JSON list of C-alpha atoms in Angstrom, two decimals:
[
{"chain": "P", "resi": 1, "resn": "MET", "atom": "CA", "xyz": [0.00, 0.00, 0.00]},
{"chain": "P", "resi": 2, "resn": "TYR", "atom": "CA", "xyz": [2.80, 2.41, 0.94]},
{"chain": "P", "resi": 3, "resn": "LEU", "atom": "CA", "xyz": [4.64, 1.65, -2.31]},
{"chain": "P", "resi": 4, "resn": "ARG", "atom": "CA", "xyz": [1.51, 2.33, -4.34]},
{"chain": "P", "resi": 5, "resn": "LYS", "atom": "CA", "xyz": [1.21, 5.81, -2.77]},
{"chain": "P", "resi": 6, "resn": "ILE", "atom": "CA", "xyz": [4.83, 6.59, -3.61]},
{"chain": "P", "resi": 7, "resn": "TRP", "atom": "CA", "xyz": [4.30, 5.51, -7.24]},
{"chain": "P", "resi": 8, "resn": "LEU", "atom": "CA", "xyz": [1.15, 7.62, -7.44]},
{"chain": "P", "resi": 9, "resn": "VAL", "atom": "CA", "xyz": [2.94, 10.71, -6.10]},
{"chain": "P", "resi": 10, "resn": "LEU", "atom": "CA", "xyz": [5.84, 10.14, -8.51]},
{"chain": "P", "resi": 11, "resn": "ALA", "atom": "CA", "xyz": [3.42, 9.81, -11.42]},
{"chain": "P", "resi": 12, "resn": "PHE", "atom": "CA", "xyz": [1.74, 13.13, -10.55]},
{"chain": "P", "resi": 13, "resn": "VAL", "atom": "CA", "xyz": [5.10, 14.89, -10.16]},
{"chain": "P", "resi": 14, "resn": "LEU", "atom": "CA", "xyz": [6.26, 13.52, -13.50]},
{"chain": "P", "resi": 15, "resn": "LEU", "atom": "CA", "xyz": [3.04, 14.58, -15.22]},
{"chain": "P", "resi": 16, "resn": "PHE", "atom": "CA", "xyz": [3.39, 18.07, -13.74]},
{"chain": "P", "resi": 17, "resn": "PHE", "atom": "CA", "xyz": [6.86, 18.52, -15.23]},
{"chain": "P", "resi": 18, "resn": "LEU", "atom": "CA", "xyz": [5.90, 17.08, -18.61]},
{"chain": "P", "resi": 19, "resn": "MET", "atom": "CA", "xyz": [2.81, 19.26, -19.11]},
{"chain": "P", "resi": 20, "resn": "PRO", "atom": "CA", "xyz": [3.07, 22.04, -21.71]},
{"chain": "P", "resi": 21, "resn": "THR", "atom": "CA", "xyz": [3.77, 25.44, -20.21]},
{"chain": "P", "resi": 22, "resn": "GLY", "atom": "CA", "xyz": [2.08, 27.58, -22.83]},
{"chain": "P", "resi": 23, "resn": "ASP", "atom": "CA", "xyz": [5.45, 29.11, -23.79]},
{"chain": "P", "resi": 24, "resn": "SER", "atom": "CA", "xyz": [4.76, 31.19, -26.90]},
{"chain": "P", "resi": 25, "resn": "SER", "atom": "CA", "xyz": [8.29, 30.63, -28.25]},
{"chain": "P", "resi": 26, "resn": "ALA", "atom": "CA", "xyz": [7.24, 27.07, -29.00]},
{"chain": "P", "resi": 27, "resn": "ALA", "atom": "CA", "xyz": [3.99, 28.16, -30.66]},
{"chain": "P", "resi": 28, "resn": "GLU", "atom": "CA", "xyz": [3.18, 26.73, -34.03]},
{"chain": "P", "resi": 29, "resn": "ILE", "atom": "CA", "xyz": [3.33, 29.09, -36.99]},
{"chain": "P", "resi": 30, "resn": "LYS", "atom": "CA", "xyz": [-0.16, 29.10, -38.52]},
{"chain": "P", "resi": 31, "resn": "GLN", "atom": "CA", "xyz": [-1.90, 30.68, -41.46]},
{"chain": "P", "resi": 32, "resn": "GLY", "atom": "CA", "xyz": [-4.29, 33.40, -40.42]},
{"chain": "P", "resi": 33, "resn": "TYR", "atom": "CA", "xyz": [-2.21, 34.43, -37.39]},
{"chain": "P", "resi": 34, "resn": "PRO", "atom": "CA", "xyz": [0.28, 37.29, -36.99]},
{"chain": "P", "resi": 35, "resn": "ALA", "atom": "CA", "xyz": [3.77, 36.67, -38.32]},
{"chain": "P", "resi": 36, "resn": "PRO", "atom": "CA", "xyz": [6.31, 36.74, -35.49]},
{"chain": "P", "resi": 37, "resn": "ASN", "atom": "CA", "xyz": [8.47, 39.85, -35.51]},
{"chain": "P", "resi": 38, "resn": "PHE", "atom": "CA", "xyz": [12.24, 39.62, -35.86]},
{"chain": "P", "resi": 39, "resn": "GLU", "atom": "CA", "xyz": [15.21, 41.90, -36.34]},
{"chain": "P", "resi": 40, "resn": "LEU", "atom": "CA", "xyz": [18.27, 40.97, -38.43]},
{"chain": "P", "resi": 41, "resn": "SER", "atom": "CA", "xyz": [21.20, 42.72, -40.08]},
{"chain": "P", "resi": 42, "resn": "THR", "atom": "CA", "xyz": [21.39, 42.54, -43.84]},
{"chain": "P", "resi": 43, "resn": "LEU", "atom": "CA", "xyz": [24.41, 41.64, -45.92]},
{"chain": "P", "resi": 44, "resn": "ASP", "atom": "CA", "xyz": [25.00, 45.36, -46.56]},
{"chain": "P", "resi": 45, "resn": "GLY", "atom": "CA", "xyz": [24.87, 46.21, -42.82]},
{"chain": "P", "resi": 46, "resn": "LYS", "atom": "CA", "xyz": [21.34, 47.61, -42.56]},
{"chain": "P", "resi": 47, "resn": "THR", "atom": "CA", "xyz": [18.88, 46.45, -39.93]},
{"chain": "P", "resi": 48, "resn": "VAL", "atom": "CA", "xyz": [15.51, 45.04, -40.93]},
{"chain": "P", "resi": 49, "resn": "GLU", "atom": "CA", "xyz": [12.62, 44.42, -38.58]},
{"chain": "P", "resi": 50, "resn": "LEU", "atom": "CA", "xyz": [9.50, 42.73, -39.89]},
{"chain": "P", "resi": 51, "resn": "LYS", "atom": "CA", "xyz": [7.09, 45.03, -38.06]},
{"chain": "P", "resi": 52, "resn": "ASP", "atom": "CA", "xyz": [8.49, 48.00, -40.01]},
{"chain": "P", "resi": 53, "resn": "TYR", "atom": "CA", "xyz": [6.80, 46.63, -43.14]},
{"chain": "P", "resi": 54, "resn": "LYS", "atom": "CA", "xyz": [3.26, 46.61, -41.79]},
{"chain": "P", "resi": 55, "resn": "GLY", "atom": "CA", "xyz": [1.02, 48.08, -44.47]},
{"chain": "P", "resi": 56, "resn": "LYS", "atom": "CA", "xyz": [2.91, 46.26, -47.25]},
{"chain": "P", "resi": 57, "resn": "LYS", "atom": "CA", "xyz": [2.79, 42.69, -48.46]},
{"chain": "P", "resi": 58, "resn": "VAL", "atom": "CA", "xyz": [5.93, 40.76, -47.51]},
{"chain": "P", "resi": 59, "resn": "ILE", "atom": "CA", "xyz": [7.51, 37.70, -49.05]},
{"chain": "P", "resi": 60, "resn": "LEU", "atom": "CA", "xyz": [9.75, 36.10, -46.43]},
{"chain": "P", "resi": 61, "resn": "ASN", "atom": "CA", "xyz": [12.09, 33.57, -48.02]},
{"chain": "P", "resi": 62, "resn": "PHE", "atom": "CA", "xyz": [14.62, 31.32, -46.22]},
{"chain": "P", "resi": 63, "resn": "TRP", "atom": "CA", "xyz": [17.60, 29.92, -48.14]},
{"chain": "P", "resi": 64, "resn": "ALA", "atom": "CA", "xyz": [21.26, 28.86, -48.07]},
{"chain": "P", "resi": 65, "resn": "SER", "atom": "CA", "xyz": [23.91, 29.04, -50.79]},
{"chain": "P", "resi": 66, "resn": "TRP", "atom": "CA", "xyz": [24.60, 25.27, -50.69]},
{"chain": "P", "resi": 67, "resn": "CYS", "atom": "CA", "xyz": [20.92, 24.46, -51.34]},
{"chain": "P", "resi": 68, "resn": "ALA", "atom": "CA", "xyz": [20.43, 23.47, -55.00]},
{"chain": "P", "resi": 69, "resn": "PRO", "atom": "CA", "xyz": [16.69, 24.33, -55.11]},
{"chain": "P", "resi": 70, "resn": "CYS", "atom": "CA", "xyz": [17.53, 27.71, -53.51]},
{"chain": "P", "resi": 71, "resn": "ARG", "atom": "CA", "xyz": [20.12, 28.40, -56.20]},
{"chain": "P", "resi": 72, "resn": "THR", "atom": "CA", "xyz": [17.49, 27.61, -58.84]},
{"chain": "P", "resi": 73, "resn": "GLU", "atom": "CA", "xyz": [14.97, 29.91, -57.16]},
{"chain": "P", "resi": 74, "resn": "MET", "atom": "CA", "xyz": [17.24, 32.96, -56.77]},
{"chain": "P", "resi": 75, "resn": "PRO", "atom": "CA", "xyz": [17.02, 34.18, -60.41]},
{"chain": "P", "resi": 76, "resn": "VAL", "atom": "CA", "xyz": [13.22, 33.87, -60.15]},
{"chain": "P", "resi": 77, "resn": "LEU", "atom": "CA", "xyz": [13.21, 35.99, -56.98]},
{"chain": "P", "resi": 78, "resn": "GLN", "atom": "CA", "xyz": [15.48, 38.56, -58.64]},
{"chain": "P", "resi": 79, "resn": "LYS", "atom": "CA", "xyz": [13.22, 38.81, -61.70]},
{"chain": "P", "resi": 80, "resn": "PHE", "atom": "CA", "xyz": [10.18, 39.17, -59.44]},
{"chain": "P", "resi": 81, "resn": "TYR", "atom": "CA", "xyz": [11.94, 41.82, -57.35]},
{"chain": "P", "resi": 82, "resn": "ASP", "atom": "CA", "xyz": [12.88, 43.77, -60.46]},
{"chain": "P", "resi": 83, "resn": "GLU", "atom": "CA", "xyz": [9.21, 43.81, -61.52]},
{"chain": "P", "resi": 84, "resn": "LYS", "atom": "CA", "xyz": [7.44, 44.25, -58.18]},
{"chain": "P", "resi": 85, "resn": "ASN", "atom": "CA", "xyz": [9.79, 45.89, -55.66]},
{"chain": "P", "resi": 86, "resn": "GLU", "atom": "CA", "xyz": [7.53, 48.94, -55.36]},
{"chain": "P", "resi": 87, "resn": "GLU", "atom": "CA", "xyz": [4.50, 46.80, -54.52]},
{"chain": "P", "resi": 88, "resn": "VAL", "atom": "CA", "xyz": [5.90, 44.15, -52.20]},
{"chain": "P", "resi": 89, "resn": "VAL", "atom": "CA", "xyz": [8.77, 43.69, -49.75]},
{"chain": "P", "resi": 90, "resn": "LEU", "atom": "CA", "xyz": [11.06, 40.73, -50.45]},
{"chain": "P", "resi": 91, "resn": "LEU", "atom": "CA", "xyz": [13.17, 39.62, -47.49]},
{"chain": "P", "resi": 92, "resn": "SER", "atom": "CA", "xyz": [15.35, 36.68, -48.46]},
{"chain": "P", "resi": 93, "resn": "VAL", "atom": "CA", "xyz": [16.81, 35.45, -45.17]},
{"chain": "P", "resi": 94, "resn": "ASN", "atom": "CA", "xyz": [20.06, 33.55, -45.50]},
{"chain": "P", "resi": 95, "resn": "LEU", "atom": "CA", "xyz": [20.57, 30.79, -42.93]},
{"chain": "P", "resi": 96, "resn": "THR", "atom": "CA", "xyz": [24.10, 32.02, -42.31]},
{"chain": "P", "resi": 97, "resn": "LYS", "atom": "CA", "xyz": [24.50, 29.62, -39.39]},
{"chain": "P", "resi": 98, "resn": "GLU", "atom": "CA", "xyz": [24.05, 26.78, -41.89]},
{"chain": "P", "resi": 99, "resn": "ASP", "atom": "CA", "xyz": [26.17, 28.33, -44.64]},
{"chain": "P", "resi": 100, "resn": "LYS", "atom": "CA", "xyz": [29.98, 28.09, -44.78]},
{"chain": "P", "resi": 101, "resn": "SER", "atom": "CA", "xyz": [30.60, 31.76, -43.96]},
{"chain": "P", "resi": 102, "resn": "LYS", "atom": "CA", "xyz": [29.34, 35.27, -44.46]},
{"chain": "P", "resi": 103, "resn": "ASP", "atom": "CA", "xyz": [31.92, 35.62, -47.25]},
{"chain": "P", "resi": 104, "resn": "THR", "atom": "CA", "xyz": [30.37, 32.62, -49.02]},
{"chain": "P", "resi": 105, "resn": "VAL", "atom": "CA", "xyz": [27.01, 34.39, -48.92]},
{"chain": "P", "resi": 106, "resn": "LYS", "atom": "CA", "xyz": [28.54, 37.65, -50.22]},
{"chain": "P", "resi": 107, "resn": "LYS", "atom": "CA", "xyz": [30.19, 35.81, -53.11]},
{"chain": "P", "resi": 108, "resn": "PHE", "atom": "CA", "xyz": [26.96, 33.98, -53.97]},
{"chain": "P", "resi": 109, "resn": "VAL", "atom": "CA", "xyz": [24.98, 37.24, -53.97]},
{"chain": "P", "resi": 110, "resn": "SER", "atom": "CA", "xyz": [27.62, 38.99, -56.09]},
{"chain": "P", "resi": 111, "resn": "ASP", "atom": "CA", "xyz": [27.98, 36.10, -58.56]},
{"chain": "P", "resi": 112, "resn": "ASN", "atom": "CA", "xyz": [24.20, 36.01, -59.05]},
{"chain": "P", "resi": 113, "resn": "ASN", "atom": "CA", "xyz": [23.70, 39.80, -59.21]},
{"chain": "P", "resi": 114, "resn": "LEU", "atom": "CA", "xyz": [21.11, 39.74, -56.43]},
{"chain": "P", "resi": 115, "resn": "THR", "atom": "CA", "xyz": [19.89, 43.21, -55.46]},
{"chain": "P", "resi": 116, "resn": "PHE", "atom": "CA", "xyz": [17.10, 42.45, -52.98]},
{"chain": "P", "resi": 117, "resn": "PRO", "atom": "CA", "xyz": [17.66, 42.60, -49.19]},
{"chain": "P", "resi": 118, "resn": "ILE", "atom": "CA", "xyz": [19.50, 39.61, -47.71]},
{"chain": "P", "resi": 119, "resn": "PRO", "atom": "CA", "xyz": [19.02, 39.51, -43.92]},
{"chain": "P", "resi": 120, "resn": "LEU", "atom": "CA", "xyz": [21.50, 37.18, -42.20]},
{"chain": "P", "resi": 121, "resn": "ASP", "atom": "CA", "xyz": [20.23, 34.65, -39.66]},
{"chain": "P", "resi": 122, "resn": "GLU", "atom": "CA", "xyz": [23.64, 34.13, -38.11]},
{"chain": "P", "resi": 123, "resn": "ARG", "atom": "CA", "xyz": [22.42, 32.30, -35.00]},
{"chain": "P", "resi": 124, "resn": "GLY", "atom": "CA", "xyz": [19.52, 30.42, -36.56]},
{"chain": "P", "resi": 125, "resn": "GLU", "atom": "CA", "xyz": [16.99, 32.11, -34.27]},
{"chain": "P", "resi": 126, "resn": "VAL", "atom": "CA", "xyz": [14.65, 33.39, -36.99]},
{"chain": "P", "resi": 127, "resn": "SER", "atom": "CA", "xyz": [14.64, 30.12, -38.92]},
{"chain": "P", "resi": 128, "resn": "ASP", "atom": "CA", "xyz": [13.85, 28.36, -35.63]},
{"chain": "P", "resi": 129, "resn": "LEU", "atom": "CA", "xyz": [11.11, 30.90, -34.87]},
{"chain": "P", "resi": 130, "resn": "TYR", "atom": "CA", "xyz": [9.56, 30.24, -38.31]},
{"chain": "P", "resi": 131, "resn": "GLN", "atom": "CA", "xyz": [10.09, 26.48, -37.94]},
{"chain": "P", "resi": 132, "resn": "VAL", "atom": "CA", "xyz": [12.11, 26.20, -41.14]},
{"chain": "P", "resi": 133, "resn": "ILE", "atom": "CA", "xyz": [13.04, 22.58, -41.72]},
{"chain": "P", "resi": 134, "resn": "SER", "atom": "CA", "xyz": [13.47, 22.37, -45.49]},
{"chain": "P", "resi": 135, "resn": "LEU", "atom": "CA", "xyz": [14.94, 24.89, -47.89]},
{"chain": "P", "resi": 136, "resn": "PRO", "atom": "CA", "xyz": [13.81, 26.97, -49.53]},
{"chain": "P", "resi": 137, "resn": "THR", "atom": "CA", "xyz": [10.80, 27.91, -47.40]},
{"chain": "P", "resi": 138, "resn": "THR", "atom": "CA", "xyz": [8.75, 30.99, -48.22]},
{"chain": "P", "resi": 139, "resn": "TYR", "atom": "CA", "xyz": [6.03, 32.76, -46.26]},
{"chain": "P", "resi": 140, "resn": "PHE", "atom": "CA", "xyz": [3.55, 35.25, -47.72]},
{"chain": "P", "resi": 141, "resn": "ILE", "atom": "CA", "xyz": [2.47, 37.91, -45.23]},
{"chain": "P", "resi": 142, "resn": "ASP", "atom": "CA", "xyz": [-0.35, 40.38, -45.88]},
{"chain": "P", "resi": 143, "resn": "GLU", "atom": "CA", "xyz": [-0.46, 44.13, -45.23]},
{"chain": "P", "resi": 144, "resn": "ASN", "atom": "CA", "xyz": [-1.72, 43.53, -41.68]},
{"chain": "P", "resi": 145, "resn": "GLY", "atom": "CA", "xyz": [1.19, 41.25, -40.79]},
{"chain": "P", "resi": 146, "resn": "ILE", "atom": "CA", "xyz": [-0.91, 38.07, -41.04]},
{"chain": "P", "resi": 147, "resn": "LEU", "atom": "CA", "xyz": [0.63, 34.85, -42.41]},
{"chain": "P", "resi": 148, "resn": "LYS", "atom": "CA", "xyz": [-1.34, 33.85, -45.48]},
{"chain": "P", "resi": 149, "resn": "GLN", "atom": "CA", "xyz": [0.71, 31.13, -47.19]},
{"chain": "P", "resi": 150, "resn": "LYS", "atom": "CA", "xyz": [3.70, 28.88, -46.61]},
{"chain": "P", "resi": 151, "resn": "VAL", "atom": "CA", "xyz": [5.52, 27.19, -49.48]},
{"chain": "P", "resi": 152, "resn": "ILE", "atom": "CA", "xyz": [8.24, 24.60, -49.02]},
{"chain": "P", "resi": 153, "resn": "GLY", "atom": "CA", "xyz": [10.38, 24.22, -52.12]},
{"chain": "P", "resi": 154, "resn": "PRO", "atom": "CA", "xyz": [11.40, 26.52, -54.98]},
{"chain": "P", "resi": 155, "resn": "LEU", "atom": "CA", "xyz": [8.93, 28.95, -56.51]},
{"chain": "P", "resi": 156, "resn": "ASN", "atom": "CA", "xyz": [8.54, 29.75, -60.18]},
{"chain": "P", "resi": 157, "resn": "LEU", "atom": "CA", "xyz": [7.48, 33.21, -61.34]},
{"chain": "P", "resi": 158, "resn": "ASP", "atom": "CA", "xyz": [3.85, 32.26, -62.10]},
{"chain": "P", "resi": 159, "resn": "LEU", "atom": "CA", "xyz": [3.34, 30.61, -58.71]},
{"chain": "P", "resi": 160, "resn": "LEU", "atom": "CA", "xyz": [4.99, 33.55, -56.96]},
{"chain": "P", "resi": 161, "resn": "LYS", "atom": "CA", "xyz": [2.61, 36.01, -58.64]},
{"chain": "P", "resi": 162, "resn": "GLU", "atom": "CA", "xyz": [-0.42, 33.80, -58.01]},
{"chain": "P", "resi": 163, "resn": "LEU", "atom": "CA", "xyz": [0.31, 33.37, -54.31]},
{"chain": "P", "resi": 164, "resn": "LEU", "atom": "CA", "xyz": [1.00, 37.06, -53.91]},
{"chain": "P", "resi": 165, "resn": "SER", "atom": "CA", "xyz": [-2.35, 37.92, -55.47]},
{"chain": "P", "resi": 166, "resn": "GLU", "atom": "CA", "xyz": [-4.02, 35.63, -52.90]},
{"chain": "P", "resi": 167, "resn": "THR", "atom": "CA", "xyz": [-2.17, 37.35, -50.03]}
]
């Protein structure tokens, strides 16, 4: 009987410590909910903060220079940026923590004549926040800062325009 009480108390203590705490940092990223804010430095030394773009549509793209589908997608993003940079904000976040070095990113950007903003996720915090598992991953955020779409894999120009029109 005494042993049963000890096991029961241990079970309750264990359950207490294993219960979710409601910590928002572990919250799931969901369509229809506000996009989490972040602040990063760009490749050219500027600071970008997502909340500064409220009132504009935002395409938030995560990539790395070693990622073959990302390399395929970059010319598409550049073409889109050249056509639409007045209408939409393109933030193409490099997973610098996963890349070889910042210099590797600079060389890749230069070699591919990329002119859109490249925020650097040097500690992996923003990619963790946005639960990026596969690359490339792209989020479409509306003018009110609400997540509308998530796409895993490379985008082509037609799909990019279609998803933006739905945002």
